[in-house]
Structure formats: C-alpha cells, structure tokens
Amino acid sequence: DAGVTQSPTHLIKTRGQQVTLRCSPKSGHDTVSWYQQALGQGPQFIFQYYEEEERQRGNFPDRFSGHQFPNYSSELNVNALLLGDSALYLCASSLQGAKYTEAFFGQGTRLTVV
Amino acid sequence: KNEVEQSPQNLTAQEGEFITINCSYSVGISALHWLQQHPGGGIVSLFMLSSGKKKHGRLIATINIQEKHSSLHITASHPRDSAVYICAVRSGNFGNEKLTFGTGTRLTIIP
C-alpha cells in the first residue's frame, strides 16, 4: 500500500497564475482533507471532501477550490496566486466515521509563488 | 485563543534526557493525534488517543479527557528524535469530521 501520495512534490508558480495539486488517498480511505502549512506554523485546515462533496471548509477564500473523484482521489485548485500562498500543502486521508482509524498524511507539495 | 495549544514551542535537550510536550484543547473531541514532522514536510502519525495512555518504544502518550490535556513523553531521547511534534484533535460528526492542529513543538536533541 503506497499510503497517501501527493503530486507534484515541488512547484514554482508566478503571482496571478493558477495551480492544481493532486492527492491519492490510502487504500480503503474515503475522505480527503487539505491543509496549508506556512513556514514555522502548524497546518491550517482548508477543506475536506467526502462522497465527492466539500463537507467542511476552513477560513480560506474562494480562490481555493477542490474536487473529489469517484475513486476518492482529490484535487486542490488555487486561482490568482498570491505570494502569501507559498506554503507546504498537505493532504490527509481517513475513513469517515471510523472513530479509531488514524489519518494518514502525504509528503506534501511545496508551492512557491514568485 | 487557538483551539489547540502546545507547549513549549521550542525545546532543546541533551541526548538521554526525558522529554515532555504538552497539548491543551478547548473543543469536544473524538480523538487526539500526536504527529511527527521532519524537515522536508512529511507527517507521520505517532499516536491516536481517545482515552488513557499508549506506549510505543520510547514514546508514551497520555490524555486526560476531563482536563482536555494530553502529553507526549520521550524517554532516553536521541538526536534522531529531533523533529517538530504536532498535536491535532479530531472533532465533528460523521460526514463533517476534521483535524485541528496545534502550532507544533520544535524539538532538538543535542548529542
């Protein structure tokens, strides 16, 4: 089992561009959550997808959007990139409602906006 | 005030010392996670707790649900334990669960 895989691992974009990050959950997991981690900070919750719907959202603008596919994989899209969007973007997968199931994290995508 | 508070923010200790990292939270939770993050970003789950105490090798995690407090202990610390340790709490109902993270504790073990 490959666990949670994210792609790409590193990305450099120019301010104003759009970016798409991808996440494949651990086998057997149906829920994908996305987090933004600025340098020196803890991860901040962006949103969570379950049954192909956005179920919860953190305090992020509409420039941040996502999608979940029938195979449970997910994408995070960020439009009109700002310098402040530079961060490590982490994906976590879990099994919804399985109280004693751990969440598993990908290695993250490091996005640099220049 | 953050929903999840960790202390200390930074901790430097000599190899072999006993380490304690604390986590307090203010919301109702279904579980609490202790996570380890090495430079480069990847996060590894160390423990998931909903009550009591768990032990894995030199790591021990405890939780007091009534006091909304958890601790992570490392015995006989080693330089390879140097990492950021993050506490995260799981909250919400079925279909709306989420993890809320503390800001992390940066641990440095000096040989």
Tab-separated table of C-alpha atoms in Angstrom:
chain	number	residue	atom	x	y	z
A	1	ASP	CA	0.000	0.000	0.000
A	2	ALA	CA	1.550	3.291	-1.114
A	3	GLY	CA	-0.217	5.309	1.564
A	4	VAL	CA	-1.191	8.850	0.660
A	5	THR	CA	0.548	10.163	-2.424
A	6	GLN	CA	0.695	13.774	-3.500
A	7	SER	CA	1.903	15.344	-6.698
A	8	PRO	CA	3.877	17.254	-7.581
A	9	THR	CA	6.362	17.417	-4.709
A	10	HIS	CA	7.590	20.886	-5.579
A	11	LEU	CA	6.132	23.622	-7.716
A	12	ILE	CA	7.080	27.180	-8.596
A	13	LYS	CA	4.407	29.486	-9.964
A	14	THR	CA	4.145	33.155	-10.796
A	15	ARG	CA	1.791	35.503	-8.969
A	16	GLY	CA	-1.613	35.519	-10.656
A	17	GLN	CA	-1.309	32.031	-12.095
A	18	GLN	CA	-3.441	29.044	-11.223
A	19	VAL	CA	-2.244	25.768	-9.734
A	20	THR	CA	-3.676	22.264	-9.292
A	21	LEU	CA	-2.361	19.881	-6.661
A	22	ARG	CA	-3.303	16.213	-6.529
A	23	CYS	CA	-3.786	13.652	-3.793
A	24	SER	CA	-4.465	9.929	-3.843
A	25	PRO	CA	-5.712	8.604	-0.513
A	26	LYS	CA	-4.595	5.489	1.257
A	27	SER	CA	-6.367	2.385	0.043
A	28	GLY	CA	-9.648	1.943	1.891
A	29	HIS	CA	-9.987	5.598	2.869
A	30	ASP	CA	-12.867	7.690	1.565
A	31	THR	CA	-12.198	11.140	2.992
A	32	VAL	CA	-9.557	13.621	1.881
A	33	SER	CA	-8.626	16.761	3.782
A	34	TRP	CA	-6.325	19.518	2.595
A	35	TYR	CA	-4.118	21.688	4.804
A	36	GLN	CA	-1.856	24.655	4.231
A	37	GLN	CA	1.280	24.897	6.333
A	38	ALA	CA	3.213	28.138	6.239
A	39	LEU	CA	6.827	28.079	7.303
A	40	GLY	CA	7.138	27.660	11.052
A	41	GLN	CA	3.412	27.196	11.560
A	42	GLY	CA	1.109	24.267	12.174
A	43	PRO	CA	-1.112	23.061	9.341
A	44	GLN	CA	-4.301	25.062	8.737
A	45	PHE	CA	-7.427	23.267	7.561
A	46	ILE	CA	-8.535	24.271	4.059
A	47	PHE	CA	-11.396	21.867	3.343
A	48	GLN	CA	-12.480	18.273	3.441
A	49	TYR	CA	-14.071	16.119	0.759
A	50	TYR	CA	-16.273	13.122	1.353
A	51	GLU	CA	-18.616	11.466	-1.154
A	52	GLU	CA	-17.359	13.906	-3.793
A	53	GLU	CA	-18.680	16.868	-1.840
A	54	GLU	CA	-16.973	19.590	0.124
A	55	ARG	CA	-18.120	18.865	3.659
A	56	GLN	CA	-16.238	21.416	5.703
A	57	ARG	CA	-14.214	24.477	4.933
A	58	GLY	CA	-11.710	26.463	6.897
A	59	ASN	CA	-11.101	30.175	6.689
A	60	PHE	CA	-9.801	30.279	3.120
A	61	PRO	CA	-11.048	32.448	0.248
A	62	ASP	CA	-12.963	31.156	-2.745
A	63	ARG	CA	-9.720	31.180	-4.731
A	64	PHE	CA	-9.167	27.824	-3.069
A	65	SER	CA	-11.389	25.146	-4.539
A	66	GLY	CA	-11.305	21.420	-4.803
A	67	HIS	CA	-12.760	18.289	-6.186
A	68	GLN	CA	-13.042	14.656	-5.243
A	69	PHE	CA	-13.348	11.929	-7.842
A	70	PRO	CA	-15.274	8.651	-7.640
A	71	ASN	CA	-12.033	6.813	-6.843
A	72	TYR	CA	-11.676	9.122	-3.779
A	73	SER	CA	-8.652	10.977	-5.151
A	74	SER	CA	-8.776	14.721	-4.854
A	75	GLU	CA	-7.500	17.940	-6.352
A	76	LEU	CA	-6.837	21.306	-4.777
A	77	ASN	CA	-7.013	24.295	-7.089
A	78	VAL	CA	-5.791	27.755	-6.249
A	79	ASN	CA	-6.578	30.642	-8.597
A	80	ALA	CA	-4.975	34.071	-8.840
A	81	LEU	CA	-1.974	33.033	-6.804
A	82	LEU	CA	-0.568	35.447	-4.260
A	83	LEU	CA	2.902	35.497	-2.760
A	84	GLY	CA	1.292	34.555	0.554
A	85	ASP	CA	0.052	31.295	-0.913
A	86	SER	CA	3.603	29.984	-0.775
A	87	ALA	CA	3.441	27.075	1.656
A	88	LEU	CA	3.521	23.334	2.075
A	89	TYR	CA	0.165	21.846	1.088
A	90	LEU	CA	-0.636	18.632	2.875
A	91	CYS	CA	-3.263	16.069	2.084
A	92	ALA	CA	-4.606	13.655	4.675
A	93	SER	CA	-6.895	10.719	4.111
A	94	SER	CA	-9.109	8.932	6.574
A	95	LEU	CA	-12.170	6.751	6.785
A	96	GLN	CA	-15.211	8.825	7.662
A	97	GLY	CA	-16.935	7.771	10.839
A	98	ALA	CA	-14.284	5.231	11.768
A	99	LYS	CA	-13.548	6.766	15.107
A	100	TYR	CA	-10.462	4.702	15.751
A	101	THR	CA	-8.929	4.960	12.307
A	102	GLU	CA	-5.862	7.121	12.043
A	103	ALA	CA	-5.438	9.804	9.462
A	104	PHE	CA	-2.542	9.341	7.073
A	105	PHE	CA	-0.646	12.190	5.525
A	106	GLY	CA	1.102	12.654	2.240
A	107	GLN	CA	4.576	14.126	1.942
A	108	GLY	CA	3.101	17.397	0.804
A	109	THR	CA	3.523	19.704	-2.159
A	110	ARG	CA	5.767	22.681	-1.583
A	111	LEU	CA	4.392	25.595	-3.566
A	112	THR	CA	6.497	28.680	-4.128
A	113	VAL	CA	4.851	31.734	-5.660
A	114	VAL	CA	7.245	34.275	-7.117
B	1	LYS	CA	-7.156	31.831	21.503
B	2	ASN	CA	-6.319	28.792	19.395
B	3	GLU	CA	-8.450	25.720	19.870
B	4	VAL	CA	-5.279	23.653	20.292
B	5	GLU	CA	-2.345	24.985	22.273
B	6	GLN	CA	1.040	23.319	22.573
B	7	SER	CA	3.933	23.976	24.888
B	8	PRO	CA	6.758	24.550	24.716
B	9	GLN	CA	7.126	25.968	21.205
B	10	ASN	CA	10.805	25.091	21.150
B	11	LEU	CA	12.731	22.588	23.243
B	12	THR	CA	16.435	21.795	23.218
B	13	ALA	CA	17.765	18.975	25.351
B	14	GLN	CA	20.784	16.752	25.741
B	15	GLU	CA	20.770	13.219	24.459
B	16	GLY	CA	19.309	10.876	27.059
B	17	GLU	CA	17.022	13.403	28.706
B	18	PHE	CA	13.344	12.746	29.372
B	19	ILE	CA	11.175	14.958	27.179
B	20	THR	CA	7.617	16.146	27.784
B	21	ILE	CA	5.488	18.062	25.295
B	22	ASN	CA	2.063	19.296	26.329
B	23	CYS	CA	-1.160	19.880	24.419
B	24	SER	CA	-4.340	21.569	25.654
B	25	TYR	CA	-7.539	21.899	23.667
B	26	SER	CA	-10.782	23.721	24.137
B	27	VAL	CA	-13.257	21.816	21.968
B	28	GLY	CA	-15.016	18.499	22.291
B	29	ILE	CA	-13.061	15.810	20.524
B	30	SER	CA	-13.440	12.233	19.391
B	31	ALA	CA	-9.696	11.599	19.259
B	32	LEU	CA	-6.327	13.281	19.646
B	33	HIS	CA	-3.333	12.648	17.410
B	34	TRP	CA	0.346	13.132	18.070
B	35	LEU	CA	2.248	13.643	14.842
B	36	GLN	CA	5.903	13.952	13.939
B	37	GLN	CA	7.153	16.153	11.135
B	38	HIS	CA	10.733	16.031	9.924
B	39	PRO	CA	12.387	18.701	7.775
B	40	GLY	CA	11.063	18.251	4.249
B	41	GLY	CA	7.498	18.192	5.417
B	42	GLY	CA	6.206	14.630	5.646
B	43	ILE	CA	3.984	13.987	8.650
B	44	VAL	CA	3.951	10.657	10.448
B	45	SER	CA	1.240	9.687	12.895
B	46	LEU	CA	2.727	8.587	16.227
B	47	PHE	CA	-0.388	8.008	18.287
B	48	MET	CA	-4.115	8.344	18.173
B	49	LEU	CA	-5.761	8.550	21.605
B	50	SER	CA	-9.291	8.815	22.860
B	51	SER	CA	-8.540	7.911	26.479
B	52	GLY	CA	-5.809	6.760	28.809
B	53	LYS	CA	-2.282	6.064	27.737
B	54	LYS	CA	-0.392	4.474	24.848
B	55	LYS	CA	3.244	3.405	24.591
B	56	HIS	CA	5.341	2.691	21.538
B	57	GLY	CA	9.016	2.074	22.125
B	58	ARG	CA	10.459	5.148	23.849
B	59	LEU	CA	7.334	7.207	23.202
B	60	ILE	CA	4.429	7.492	25.622
B	61	ALA	CA	1.249	9.500	25.092
B	62	THR	CA	-1.382	10.250	27.691
B	63	ILE	CA	-4.693	12.044	27.580
B	64	ASN	CA	-6.995	13.418	30.266
B	65	ILE	CA	-10.389	13.997	28.664
B	66	GLN	CA	-11.837	15.836	31.674
B	67	GLU	CA	-8.951	18.303	31.763
B	68	LYS	CA	-8.704	18.480	27.943
B	69	HIS	CA	-4.992	17.871	28.099
B	70	SER	CA	-2.528	15.460	26.562
B	71	SER	CA	1.194	14.895	26.942
B	72	LEU	CA	3.785	13.237	24.762
B	73	HIS	CA	6.831	11.848	26.544
B	74	ILE	CA	10.099	10.648	25.045
B	75	THR	CA	12.379	8.579	27.234
B	76	ALA	CA	16.140	8.309	26.632
B	77	SER	CA	15.973	10.957	23.899
B	78	HIS	CA	18.221	10.613	20.869
B	79	PRO	CA	19.321	13.088	18.183
B	80	ARG	CA	17.141	11.247	15.667
B	81	ASP	CA	14.126	12.339	17.744
B	82	SER	CA	14.797	15.908	16.593
B	83	ALA	CA	11.680	16.979	14.715
B	84	VAL	CA	8.536	19.035	15.063
B	85	TYR	CA	5.879	17.323	17.153
B	86	ILE	CA	2.311	18.348	16.443
B	87	CYS	CA	-0.845	17.719	18.428
B	88	ALA	CA	-4.081	17.536	16.442
B	89	VAL	CA	-7.625	16.970	17.655
B	90	ARG	CA	-10.402	15.294	15.726
B	91	SER	CA	-13.825	16.827	16.111
B	92	GLY	CA	-17.168	16.947	14.353
B	93	ASN	CA	-19.824	14.422	13.478
B	94	PHE	CA	-19.995	11.753	10.824
B	95	GLY	CA	-19.556	13.386	7.442
B	96	ASN	CA	-18.061	16.510	8.967
B	97	GLU	CA	-15.019	15.402	10.867
B	98	LYS	CA	-11.878	17.496	10.761
B	99	LEU	CA	-8.484	17.778	12.380
B	100	THR	CA	-7.397	20.971	14.108
B	101	PHE	CA	-3.678	21.301	14.652
B	102	GLY	CA	-1.501	22.935	17.234
B	103	THR	CA	1.417	25.016	16.002
B	104	GLY	CA	3.908	22.334	16.918
B	105	THR	CA	6.883	21.920	19.237
B	106	ARG	CA	10.317	22.015	17.647
B	107	LEU	CA	12.498	19.503	19.475
B	108	THR	CA	16.266	19.475	19.111
B	109	ILE	CA	18.303	16.773	20.833
B	110	ILE	CA	21.993	17.555	21.151
B	111	PRO	CA	24.446	14.635	21.148
